[in-house]
């Protein structure tokens, strides 16, 4: 009643035969969301859509995938239409069988594929009520589906209370807030249900209900006959939320004790399964039967769906009131009954944990097993809750500390919950001081230490000690041990000193029967790539051949780590994007960061500089929000190297200084090398080759390849080019000889391109130099590295011009110029343009060449930025993301011929005065 306009709007959006849509309905408790969902579902069903329903249950929010089970189980006959991977993921997540635990992204894709299979029965409408109580795991899958149904005959309609939070991520989805009924509709509703209500009573009901349909229907019911007829004074009522709660409590209190018992069991169970209630009734010894539900049905508190054999509460507030009215002993008794009658081991373990009052190792062990099962299904948060409860119930301190430590490790590694992990570790240490020797304790402590003010050497000493003193027997199949060794590998890289690598190599030699392949490869290709063997690279290629089918996000990120310096990150673009999307949908924070890091690096080297900047901004925001501040330097580097390459050297220098200031006191030498790399490129961009030579040489001295300094391979062209131009030819020649003796050109195609360019630069004979340039530039795959190739082309063109091969010089220089223009590398554009003029080519002035028309959005963003607003403030004004703002500004700078934000105001003023923008 009174919802015709709302109903029409929703039906027009989600009831469709071809292209579906998503809509989130919100409103206060009792405003009529469920009634509206029912009406939409009926309309959709009558229109030929296949309607799937699910609803969150307040006391089932910790049961993983419970809501997803409701939604997808009606499509069980279509599971066989899915591919085996998707079918396995669905069936394992829904608890239909045992199997490999699905990753969240894989399961989400499987659920979407299942809905697409459901389209065979007609367009699909997925309706999810009470999103605020949907379990975390299901909410992530529903969010994934809602964002990816564009263009498909699938619609998503969800509803939740406005006053409560949820695990469902609403951002970016269309939303409709359902308002209270207007005065006319509210009056009609009351009159239709209570035609004999006296005018004074009706007026009071309308005033206090304030358009809330549930209150409009329930408040008159709570009045005595004399009050409804105005024969007695009306009672003073409480504010709406308290009034409704009090109303339900009073109605429940008037029910027989047996009825209240069954309602409490049903509330604690959360499923409404009548067979469970029947079992609970039997446990009473014959004092209770299902017939005792009749008074609650007569009072319209509950209803029974005979076809589904389920008990349904008329409103969630009724279930909440039942629980609030009960005592703690009554709630524990209900949990005990449910533990006895339920067959599902996970739910039984949870109820046992809730019922236990004293420490009980048997219950604690069952909860721990429950935690491992749900962790394998991808729900780390629920696993932490179960392990923490298991620790509370552990009678032995060592077991309690062990469970707390494992919960802390999961929190730090999988969920990014550093604050809670710190609290859990402190509890574990207090209970059992020896627990700090465990691998899980050390690994979690390392994460906390790195992301606070601790230094790398302290973290390394802590983890290396735990590995060497552990009771794992160096069993290579011990997951905790291999995880710890992968973490130790990163610590060795961060520290950069040879002595840090000794404990890792010692542990690797002791692993039995042999080290895991990926770990063994990464130690060489990531740790000291200049000395990696050909078989290491070949083994990495074999591992990467499996990347497209890999579902373990941790393994994908570790593949990326091993692939950085061999330049194989392009083989992981799609898997890395899967990891990032999984992170955006609530997946592990550390994996999300790792996927972003590797995509940033690959995007930079492959010429996707705008994407690099956008992803780096996302990474920085994630570091700030999650508390993983240690990894911010990685994203600052990516922003800085793009700025340096584009000629925005002031920004590049500021970011490099920020990295160095942070890294120096913490001993993060690798970050310092990355910072110096940025400064070297910025110096070359500014034409200061002597400074560039000094900076590149500080990463790695010329004439040698310092052990465990992988970034030496990335600065080799900067070092050789700047040495030649700064009159350090001997050093340049010696460095090329060291690179050739190390066969770095065989390590990756990009390094082969750069090494060929370095060798050509140092050759004194023109014919030899030009042959080396030709060989490197024409090598297969060289075009995959546009900026590096263009720099070598520029050097080639310069050598050709000096050799008086003018026409060939122009061709090489023009090819380089086109690439630099596409990338927006302004300093290199100017340098190449100058060289072309010297070669007799008529090139327009660089300022005229670079200026291009601004799009309306670019002009708006530029004006706001010039006024002093930050990217975040601009994003809020224009209703776009701050990353989009940053990407637009990166396009604006080269169009205006400027290199910094500070120059925006003058550039825009000049543009308007010239009329160019018009």
XYZ file of C-alpha atoms in Angstrom, residues 24-640:
617
model
C 20.117 -2.103 -3.468
C 17.004 -1.287 -1.478
C 17.484 0.213 1.960
C 15.220 1.482 4.687
C 14.566 1.429 8.411
C 13.337 -1.694 10.165
C 9.693 -2.323 9.450
C 9.441 0.084 6.515
C 8.220 -2.683 4.204
C 11.318 -3.802 2.309
C 10.440 -7.501 2.478
C 6.890 -6.883 1.273
C 8.262 -4.925 -1.670
C 10.758 -7.689 -2.473
C 7.917 -10.213 -2.417
C 5.893 -8.082 -4.813
C 8.825 -7.668 -7.204
C 9.575 -11.407 -7.041
C 5.949 -12.227 -7.858
C 5.915 -9.782 -10.769
C 9.191 -11.190 -12.084
C 7.948 -14.751 -11.793
C 4.763 -13.873 -13.657
C 6.911 -12.247 -16.360
C 8.781 -15.516 -16.879
C 11.898 -14.811 -14.858
C 13.520 -17.506 -12.748
C 13.542 -16.030 -9.223
C 16.128 -17.095 -6.643
C 15.710 -15.988 -3.019
C 18.045 -15.735 -0.035
C 17.921 -13.865 3.258
C 20.461 -13.086 5.938
C 19.855 -14.537 9.385
C 21.158 -12.648 12.407
C 22.403 -15.703 14.254
C 23.796 -17.376 11.150
C 26.160 -14.571 10.166
C 29.168 -16.636 11.288
C 28.179 -19.672 9.198
C 30.146 -19.328 5.950
C 28.181 -19.384 2.696
C 24.868 -19.980 4.494
C 23.077 -17.310 2.424
C 24.777 -18.450 -0.776
C 23.479 -21.941 -0.067
C 19.908 -20.615 0.038
C 20.348 -18.786 -3.263
C 22.091 -21.425 -5.345
C 20.761 -24.730 -4.062
C 17.586 -24.432 -6.218
C 19.942 -24.599 -9.232
C 21.525 -27.859 -8.084
C 20.287 -29.674 -11.179
C 22.435 -27.292 -13.265
C 25.698 -27.908 -11.372
C 26.611 -30.533 -13.960
C 26.444 -27.899 -16.715
C 29.447 -26.126 -15.209
C 33.063 -26.866 -15.939
C 34.680 -29.225 -13.431
C 36.620 -26.414 -11.698
C 33.501 -24.288 -11.194
C 31.400 -27.278 -10.175
C 33.986 -28.320 -7.581
C 34.132 -24.786 -6.185
C 30.341 -24.526 -5.832
C 29.855 -27.941 -4.255
C 32.759 -27.577 -1.802
C 31.715 -24.064 -0.724
C 28.109 -25.121 -0.191
C 29.293 -28.054 1.926
C 27.886 -30.672 -0.443
C 31.156 -32.579 -0.565
C 34.811 -32.453 0.427
C 37.406 -31.118 -1.993
C 40.025 -28.486 -2.715
C 39.006 -25.268 -0.944
C 37.929 -22.671 -3.507
C 39.429 -19.224 -3.631
C 36.868 -16.434 -3.273
C 37.364 -15.185 -6.836
C 37.038 -18.687 -8.304
C 33.859 -19.297 -6.326
C 32.439 -15.932 -7.370
C 33.063 -16.714 -11.016
C 31.513 -20.153 -10.516
C 28.392 -18.617 -8.949
C 28.077 -16.169 -11.846
C 28.505 -19.023 -14.335
C 25.780 -20.952 -12.519
C 23.390 -18.002 -12.802
C 24.184 -17.788 -16.495
C 23.355 -21.481 -16.752
C 20.114 -20.697 -14.942
C 19.224 -18.345 -17.802
C 18.312 -21.529 -19.684
C 15.140 -21.509 -17.557
C 14.499 -17.856 -18.352
C 16.038 -14.538 -17.237
C 17.264 -14.734 -13.638
C 16.402 -12.464 -10.716
C 18.447 -12.954 -7.546
C 16.692 -11.426 -4.517
C 18.610 -11.160 -1.219
C 16.817 -9.812 1.849
C 18.450 -8.633 5.097
C 21.882 -8.068 3.597
C 22.991 -6.700 6.957
C 22.931 -10.253 8.339
C 24.358 -12.103 5.344
C 27.564 -13.904 6.300
C 30.838 -12.343 5.146
C 31.692 -15.081 2.645
C 28.294 -14.982 0.915
C 28.262 -11.171 0.917
C 31.530 -11.083 -1.044
C 30.125 -13.424 -3.694
C 26.841 -11.487 -3.940
C 28.831 -8.253 -4.324
C 30.894 -9.806 -7.109
C 27.748 -10.943 -8.942
C 26.004 -7.579 -8.570
C 28.930 -5.780 -10.207
C 29.315 -8.156 -13.139
C 25.832 -8.742 -14.515
C 25.925 -5.836 -16.956
C 24.872 -7.002 -20.382
C 23.499 -10.318 -19.104
C 19.838 -11.349 -18.563
C 20.514 -11.490 -14.821
C 19.281 -8.992 -12.225
C 20.220 -8.547 -8.575
C 17.932 -6.996 -5.963
C 19.128 -6.690 -2.376
C 17.641 -5.090 0.708
C 19.141 -4.031 4.014
C 18.465 -1.795 6.990
C 19.824 1.709 6.757
C 20.816 1.806 10.411
C 23.043 -1.266 10.352
C 26.330 -2.081 8.654
C 26.977 -5.227 6.690
C 29.724 -7.223 5.020
C 28.159 -6.402 1.643
C 30.099 -3.677 -0.192
C 27.494 -1.203 -1.460
C 29.775 1.330 -3.169
C 29.336 1.755 -6.888
C 25.921 0.069 -7.034
C 22.594 1.848 -7.657
C 20.692 2.370 -4.410
C 17.109 3.240 -3.528
C 16.164 4.217 0.006
C 12.589 3.248 0.822
C 11.010 6.148 2.744
C 8.222 5.850 5.308
C 4.669 5.926 3.958
C 3.193 9.340 3.360
C 0.229 10.476 5.495
C -2.412 9.386 3.003
C -1.013 5.860 2.540
C -0.402 5.454 6.271
C -4.004 6.431 7.042
C -5.358 4.030 4.417
C -3.255 1.182 5.819
C -4.452 1.697 9.398
C -8.081 2.087 8.326
C -7.952 -1.082 6.208
C -6.687 -3.207 9.102
C -8.335 -1.450 12.069
C -11.567 0.083 10.776
C -13.037 0.406 14.294
C -10.054 2.348 15.694
C -11.233 5.557 17.320
C -10.105 8.797 15.642
C -8.068 9.896 18.673
C -6.349 6.531 18.860
C -5.761 6.505 15.109
C -4.235 9.987 15.235
C -1.899 8.950 18.040
C -0.870 5.795 16.166
C -0.185 7.810 13.002
C 1.859 10.356 14.947
C 4.020 7.836 16.738
C 4.436 5.381 13.829
C 5.696 8.194 11.537
C 4.850 6.228 8.427
C 6.567 2.975 9.456
C 4.267 0.201 8.169
C 5.296 -2.341 10.788
C 4.588 0.106 13.600
C 1.306 1.117 11.960
C 0.183 -2.511 12.034
C 1.631 -3.542 15.380
C 0.942 -0.563 17.630
C -2.868 -0.877 17.461
C -2.544 -4.610 18.117
C -0.775 -3.872 21.389
C -3.603 -1.651 22.615
C -6.363 -2.990 24.796
C -9.901 -2.939 23.426
C -10.790 0.019 25.635
C -7.807 1.985 24.366
C -8.620 1.246 20.721
C -12.160 2.480 21.288
C -10.993 5.603 23.195
C -12.634 4.335 26.396
C -9.263 4.322 28.159
C -6.294 6.614 28.053
C -3.582 5.675 25.572
C -0.183 4.691 27.055
C 2.945 6.765 26.706
C 5.091 5.247 23.955
C 8.911 5.067 23.595
C 10.874 6.132 20.507
C 10.234 3.923 17.512
C 13.047 1.371 17.701
C 12.652 0.826 21.442
C 8.885 0.844 21.102
C 8.875 -1.983 18.566
C 11.370 -4.008 20.535
C 9.336 -3.577 23.703
C 6.196 -4.545 21.792
C 7.715 -7.818 20.603
C 9.108 -8.633 24.037
C 5.710 -8.157 25.657
C 4.043 -10.391 23.075
C 6.676 -13.091 23.491
C 6.414 -12.996 27.282
C 2.744 -13.892 27.009
C 3.506 -17.094 25.113
C 3.662 -20.483 26.901
C 7.130 -21.531 28.107
C 7.279 -24.391 25.572
C 6.573 -21.951 22.727
C 9.259 -19.569 23.939
C 11.678 -22.519 24.113
C 11.043 -23.477 20.476
C 11.332 -19.861 19.317
C 14.655 -19.507 21.135
C 15.998 -22.693 19.537
C 14.792 -21.494 16.136
C 16.494 -18.118 16.667
C 19.783 -19.748 17.674
C 19.584 -22.201 14.779
C 18.889 -19.529 12.199
C 17.735 -21.918 9.472
C 14.119 -22.462 10.537
C 14.456 -26.163 9.662
C 11.461 -27.943 11.220
C 13.404 -31.216 11.524
C 15.917 -29.417 13.769
C 13.084 -28.025 15.895
C 11.534 -31.494 16.034
C 14.825 -32.890 17.328
C 15.030 -30.109 19.902
C 11.485 -30.918 21.016
C 12.421 -34.575 21.504
C 15.375 -33.516 23.643
C 12.907 -31.983 26.091
C 11.788 -35.464 27.101
C 8.275 -35.132 25.719
C 7.445 -31.833 27.441
C 7.570 -29.955 24.120
C 6.183 -30.743 20.663
C 5.918 -28.803 17.421
C 2.259 -28.198 18.321
C 3.625 -25.687 20.818
C 4.350 -23.347 17.881
C 0.615 -22.797 17.384
C 0.288 -19.872 19.869
C 3.102 -18.022 18.089
C 1.422 -18.676 14.736
C -1.940 -17.438 16.060
C -0.233 -14.289 17.317
C 1.295 -13.856 13.837
C 4.822 -13.854 15.206
C 5.850 -16.771 12.979
C 4.531 -18.735 10.029
C 5.285 -22.204 8.725
C 6.174 -22.831 5.079
C 4.791 -26.350 4.690
C 6.411 -26.985 1.300
C 9.899 -26.048 2.477
C 9.280 -27.324 6.036
C 10.686 -24.128 7.508
C 9.658 -21.829 10.322
C 9.682 -18.161 9.309
C 9.694 -15.190 11.692
C 7.393 -12.450 10.479
C 10.145 -9.911 11.118
C 13.765 -10.263 12.234
C 13.052 -8.036 15.225
C 10.889 -10.832 16.615
C 13.835 -13.220 16.591
C 16.033 -10.556 18.194
C 13.448 -9.961 20.898
C 13.251 -13.694 21.639
C 16.984 -13.785 22.274
C 17.021 -10.572 24.318
C 14.229 -11.893 26.508
C 16.119 -15.113 27.289
C 18.688 -15.581 30.044
C 22.293 -16.603 29.415
C 21.633 -20.062 30.862
C 18.648 -20.491 28.538
C 20.772 -19.513 25.551
C 23.510 -21.970 26.528
C 20.914 -24.699 26.954
C 19.557 -23.966 23.462
C 23.076 -24.202 22.037
C 23.593 -27.525 23.822
C 20.367 -28.918 22.374
C 21.320 -27.814 18.879
C 24.770 -29.382 19.247
C 23.075 -32.691 20.059
C 20.528 -32.676 17.231
C 22.528 -31.194 14.354
C 24.442 -33.509 12.049
C 26.629 -30.878 10.373
C 30.025 -30.988 12.198
C 30.763 -27.300 11.596
C 27.500 -26.020 13.049
C 27.664 -28.570 15.869
C 31.164 -27.384 16.814
C 30.042 -23.750 16.814
C 27.053 -24.466 19.076
C 29.242 -26.525 21.421
C 31.610 -23.595 21.701
C 28.767 -21.210 22.492
C 27.296 -23.585 25.065
C 30.539 -24.281 26.927
C 31.009 -22.484 30.210
C 34.190 -24.176 31.451
C 37.398 -25.012 29.543
C 36.895 -28.197 27.540
C 39.670 -29.605 25.337
C 37.308 -31.823 23.400
C 35.138 -28.868 22.398
C 38.211 -26.731 21.732
C 39.606 -29.401 19.407
C 36.334 -29.585 17.492
C 36.288 -25.810 17.126
C 39.865 -25.891 15.851
C 38.902 -28.492 13.244
C 35.924 -26.319 12.355
C 38.282 -23.346 11.930
C 40.529 -25.293 9.553
C 37.583 -26.387 7.430
C 36.185 -22.899 7.014
C 39.693 -21.494 6.408
C 40.072 -24.004 3.583
C 36.814 -22.642 2.192
C 38.329 -19.161 2.155
C 36.645 -17.549 5.173
C 39.613 -16.384 7.239
C 37.578 -14.088 9.495
C 35.292 -16.889 10.665
C 38.331 -19.136 11.142
C 39.925 -16.564 13.437
C 36.723 -16.329 15.478
C 36.563 -20.121 15.832
C 40.249 -20.412 16.796
C 39.908 -17.627 19.335
C 36.913 -19.348 20.921
C 38.860 -22.625 20.883
C 41.679 -20.869 22.718
C 39.239 -19.584 25.342
C 38.082 -23.149 25.968
C 41.578 -24.667 26.077
C 42.372 -26.005 29.570
C 46.123 -26.248 28.860
C 48.052 -22.986 28.496
C 50.315 -24.246 25.721
C 47.335 -25.245 23.602
C 45.597 -21.973 24.288
C 48.694 -20.013 23.278
C 49.165 -22.122 20.146
C 45.603 -21.470 18.994
C 45.865 -17.758 19.716
C 49.130 -17.645 17.776
C 47.612 -19.376 14.763
C 44.661 -16.978 14.856
C 47.099 -14.051 14.939
C 49.039 -15.475 12.002
C 45.867 -15.836 9.931
C 44.856 -12.309 10.882
C 48.192 -10.793 9.865
C 48.750 -12.889 6.753
C 45.310 -13.456 5.262
C 43.010 -10.694 6.445
C 45.378 -7.810 7.074
C 43.968 -7.395 10.568
C 47.206 -6.208 12.157
C 45.715 -4.609 15.251
C 43.772 -7.679 16.295
C 46.757 -9.869 15.410
C 48.894 -7.833 17.777
C 46.395 -8.304 20.593
C 46.198 -12.051 19.975
C 49.988 -12.389 19.937
C 50.262 -10.489 23.191
C 47.679 -12.810 24.775
C 49.596 -15.841 23.497
C 52.903 -14.549 24.803
C 51.382 -13.823 28.196
C 49.892 -17.326 28.424
C 53.007 -19.152 27.167
C 56.275 -17.191 26.766
C 57.798 -20.081 24.779
C 55.182 -19.638 22.063
C 57.321 -16.898 20.530
C 59.569 -19.671 19.156
C 56.826 -21.006 16.889
C 56.836 -20.226 13.163
C 53.335 -18.771 13.247
C 54.256 -16.463 16.134
C 57.435 -15.323 14.399
C 55.747 -14.775 11.023
C 52.907 -12.756 12.555
C 55.374 -10.784 14.675
C 57.445 -9.997 11.578
C 54.395 -8.501 9.851
C 53.668 -6.369 12.896
C 57.301 -5.326 13.226
C 57.707 -4.381 9.567
C 54.570 -2.278 9.570
C 55.538 -0.367 12.693
C 58.868 1.331 13.314
C 60.885 -1.885 13.484
C 63.873 -2.491 11.226
C 64.451 -5.273 8.719
C 67.399 -6.844 10.546
C 65.397 -7.307 13.738
C 62.564 -8.928 11.785
C 65.069 -11.118 9.938
C 66.748 -12.231 13.156
C 63.381 -13.113 14.710
C 62.203 -15.227 11.776
C 65.541 -16.861 10.998
C 65.850 -17.880 14.656
C 62.377 -19.423 14.692
C 63.191 -21.403 11.551
C 66.512 -22.713 12.822
C 65.135 -23.644 16.278
C 61.783 -25.030 15.133
C 60.571 -28.594 15.575
C 59.535 -28.956 11.922
C 62.428 -31.254 11.000
C 62.905 -29.184 7.817
C 60.059 -31.092 6.234
C 59.511 -29.463 2.831
C 55.803 -30.364 2.989
C 55.310 -28.375 6.205
C 53.189 -25.426 5.037
C 54.108 -23.203 7.989
C 57.795 -23.759 7.238
C 57.566 -23.006 3.514
C 55.471 -19.916 4.245
C 58.141 -18.766 6.684
C 60.913 -19.351 4.142
C 59.086 -17.310 1.487
C 58.764 -14.518 4.048
C 62.449 -14.831 4.950
C 63.297 -14.515 1.242
C 61.520 -11.145 1.188
C 63.334 -9.996 4.328
C 66.681 -10.909 2.755
C 65.742 -8.904 -0.338
C 64.640 -5.907 1.720
C 67.880 -5.911 3.704
C 70.102 -6.458 0.668
C 73.211 -7.560 2.599
C 74.918 -10.874 1.748
C 75.048 -12.032 5.371
C 71.256 -11.914 5.608
C 71.027 -14.617 2.946
C 73.172 -17.171 4.825
C 70.374 -18.493 7.142
C 68.035 -18.873 4.159
C 70.568 -20.835 2.119
C 71.354 -22.983 5.159
C 67.682 -23.800 5.668
C 67.219 -24.563 1.972
C 70.026 -27.134 2.089
C 68.345 -28.903 5.007
C 64.886 -29.186 3.435
C 63.815 -32.777 2.821
C 63.215 -34.388 0.457
C 63.976 -31.217 -1.567
C 63.031 -27.539 -1.559
C 59.720 -26.618 -3.238
C 60.385 -25.666 -6.858
C 58.935 -22.151 -6.726
C 60.873 -21.280 -3.576
C 64.120 -22.665 -5.011
C 63.679 -20.685 -8.227
C 62.749 -17.437 -6.465
C 65.852 -17.570 -4.262
C 67.948 -17.246 -7.431
C 65.841 -15.179 -9.834
C 64.698 -12.682 -7.205
C 67.597 -12.784 -4.770
C 70.651 -12.659 -7.044
C 69.487 -12.719 -10.666
C 72.890 -11.747 -12.075
C 74.101 -15.186 -10.974
C 70.963 -17.190 -11.738
C 71.445 -20.243 -13.932
C 69.735 -20.985 -17.214
C 67.947 -23.916 -15.585
C 66.455 -21.526 -12.987
C 64.865 -19.461 -15.734
C 63.711 -22.565 -17.589
C 62.121 -23.924 -14.416
C 60.407 -20.573 -13.834
C 58.948 -20.720 -17.343
C 57.596 -24.205 -16.614
C 55.986 -22.942 -13.407
C 54.482 -19.919 -15.179
C 52.922 -22.227 -17.755
C 50.507 -23.278 -14.986
C 49.642 -19.720 -13.917
C 46.395 -19.398 -15.860
C 44.910 -22.365 -14.009
C 46.275 -21.387 -10.596
C 43.640 -20.478 -7.995
C 45.880 -19.968 -4.937
C 46.407 -16.203 -4.672
C 49.479 -16.654 -2.454
C 51.157 -18.835 -5.080
C 50.288 -16.367 -7.862
C 51.941 -13.540 -5.923
C 54.998 -15.733 -5.241
C 55.219 -16.539 -8.946
C 55.232 -12.792 -9.532
C 58.061 -12.290 -7.053
C 60.188 -14.838 -8.906
C 59.296 -13.170 -12.243
C 60.220 -9.545 -11.524
C 63.850 -9.494 -12.627
C 63.564 -12.127 -15.395
C 60.869 -9.807 -16.845
C 58.180 -12.501 -16.893
C 55.458 -10.474 -15.165
C 53.516 -10.172 -18.419
C 52.780 -13.905 -18.194
C 50.986 -13.186 -14.911
C 48.848 -10.201 -15.907
C 45.562 -12.073 -15.948
C 46.229 -14.094 -12.749
C 47.474 -10.932 -11.019
C 44.297 -9.109 -12.024
C 42.315 -11.988 -10.542
C 44.173 -11.509 -7.268
C 43.481 -7.758 -7.314
C 39.777 -8.247 -8.067
C 39.628 -10.810 -5.285
C 41.194 -8.264 -2.935
C 38.721 -5.595 -3.982
C 35.942 -8.057 -3.200
C 37.257 -8.568 0.340
C 40.092 -11.033 -0.285
C 43.450 -11.124 1.542
C 45.050 -7.687 1.847
C 48.631 -8.890 1.453
C 47.786 -10.755 -1.733
C 45.903 -7.704 -3.021
C 49.004 -5.580 -2.427
C 51.242 -8.160 -4.106
C 49.050 -8.305 -7.193
C 49.049 -4.503 -7.416
C 52.840 -4.350 -7.061
C 53.450 -6.756 -9.914
C 50.871 -5.141 -12.181
C 52.463 -1.736 -11.525
C 55.908 -2.958 -12.550
C 54.673 -4.759 -15.648
C 52.554 -1.763 -16.661
C 55.551 0.549 -16.384
C 57.869 -1.628 -18.454
C 55.180 -2.327 -21.071
C 54.325 1.369 -21.475
C 50.997 1.471 -19.608
C 52.089 4.413 -17.502
C 48.630 5.778 -16.714
C 47.662 2.339 -15.426
C 50.842 2.256 -13.330
C 49.945 5.558 -11.679
C 46.340 4.523 -11.061
C 47.263 1.161 -9.541
C 49.992 2.782 -7.437
C 47.414 5.177 -5.976
C 45.192 2.225 -5.156
C 48.116 0.496 -3.470
C 48.979 3.547 -1.385
C 45.384 3.926 -0.260
C 45.208 0.244 0.631
C 48.441 0.502 2.643
C 47.011 3.419 4.585
C 43.633 1.810 5.217
C 44.922 -1.655 6.119
C 47.907 -0.678 8.236
C 50.415 -2.336 5.862
C 52.487 0.831 5.757
C 55.731 -1.035 5.007
C 54.745 -1.675 1.396
C 53.973 1.949 0.571
C 57.519 2.495 -0.709
C 56.887 0.071 -3.556
C 53.988 2.163 -4.847
C 55.834 5.420 -4.264
C 58.598 4.000 -6.471
C 56.179 3.232 -9.278
C 54.699 6.719 -9.148
C 58.199 8.195 -8.983
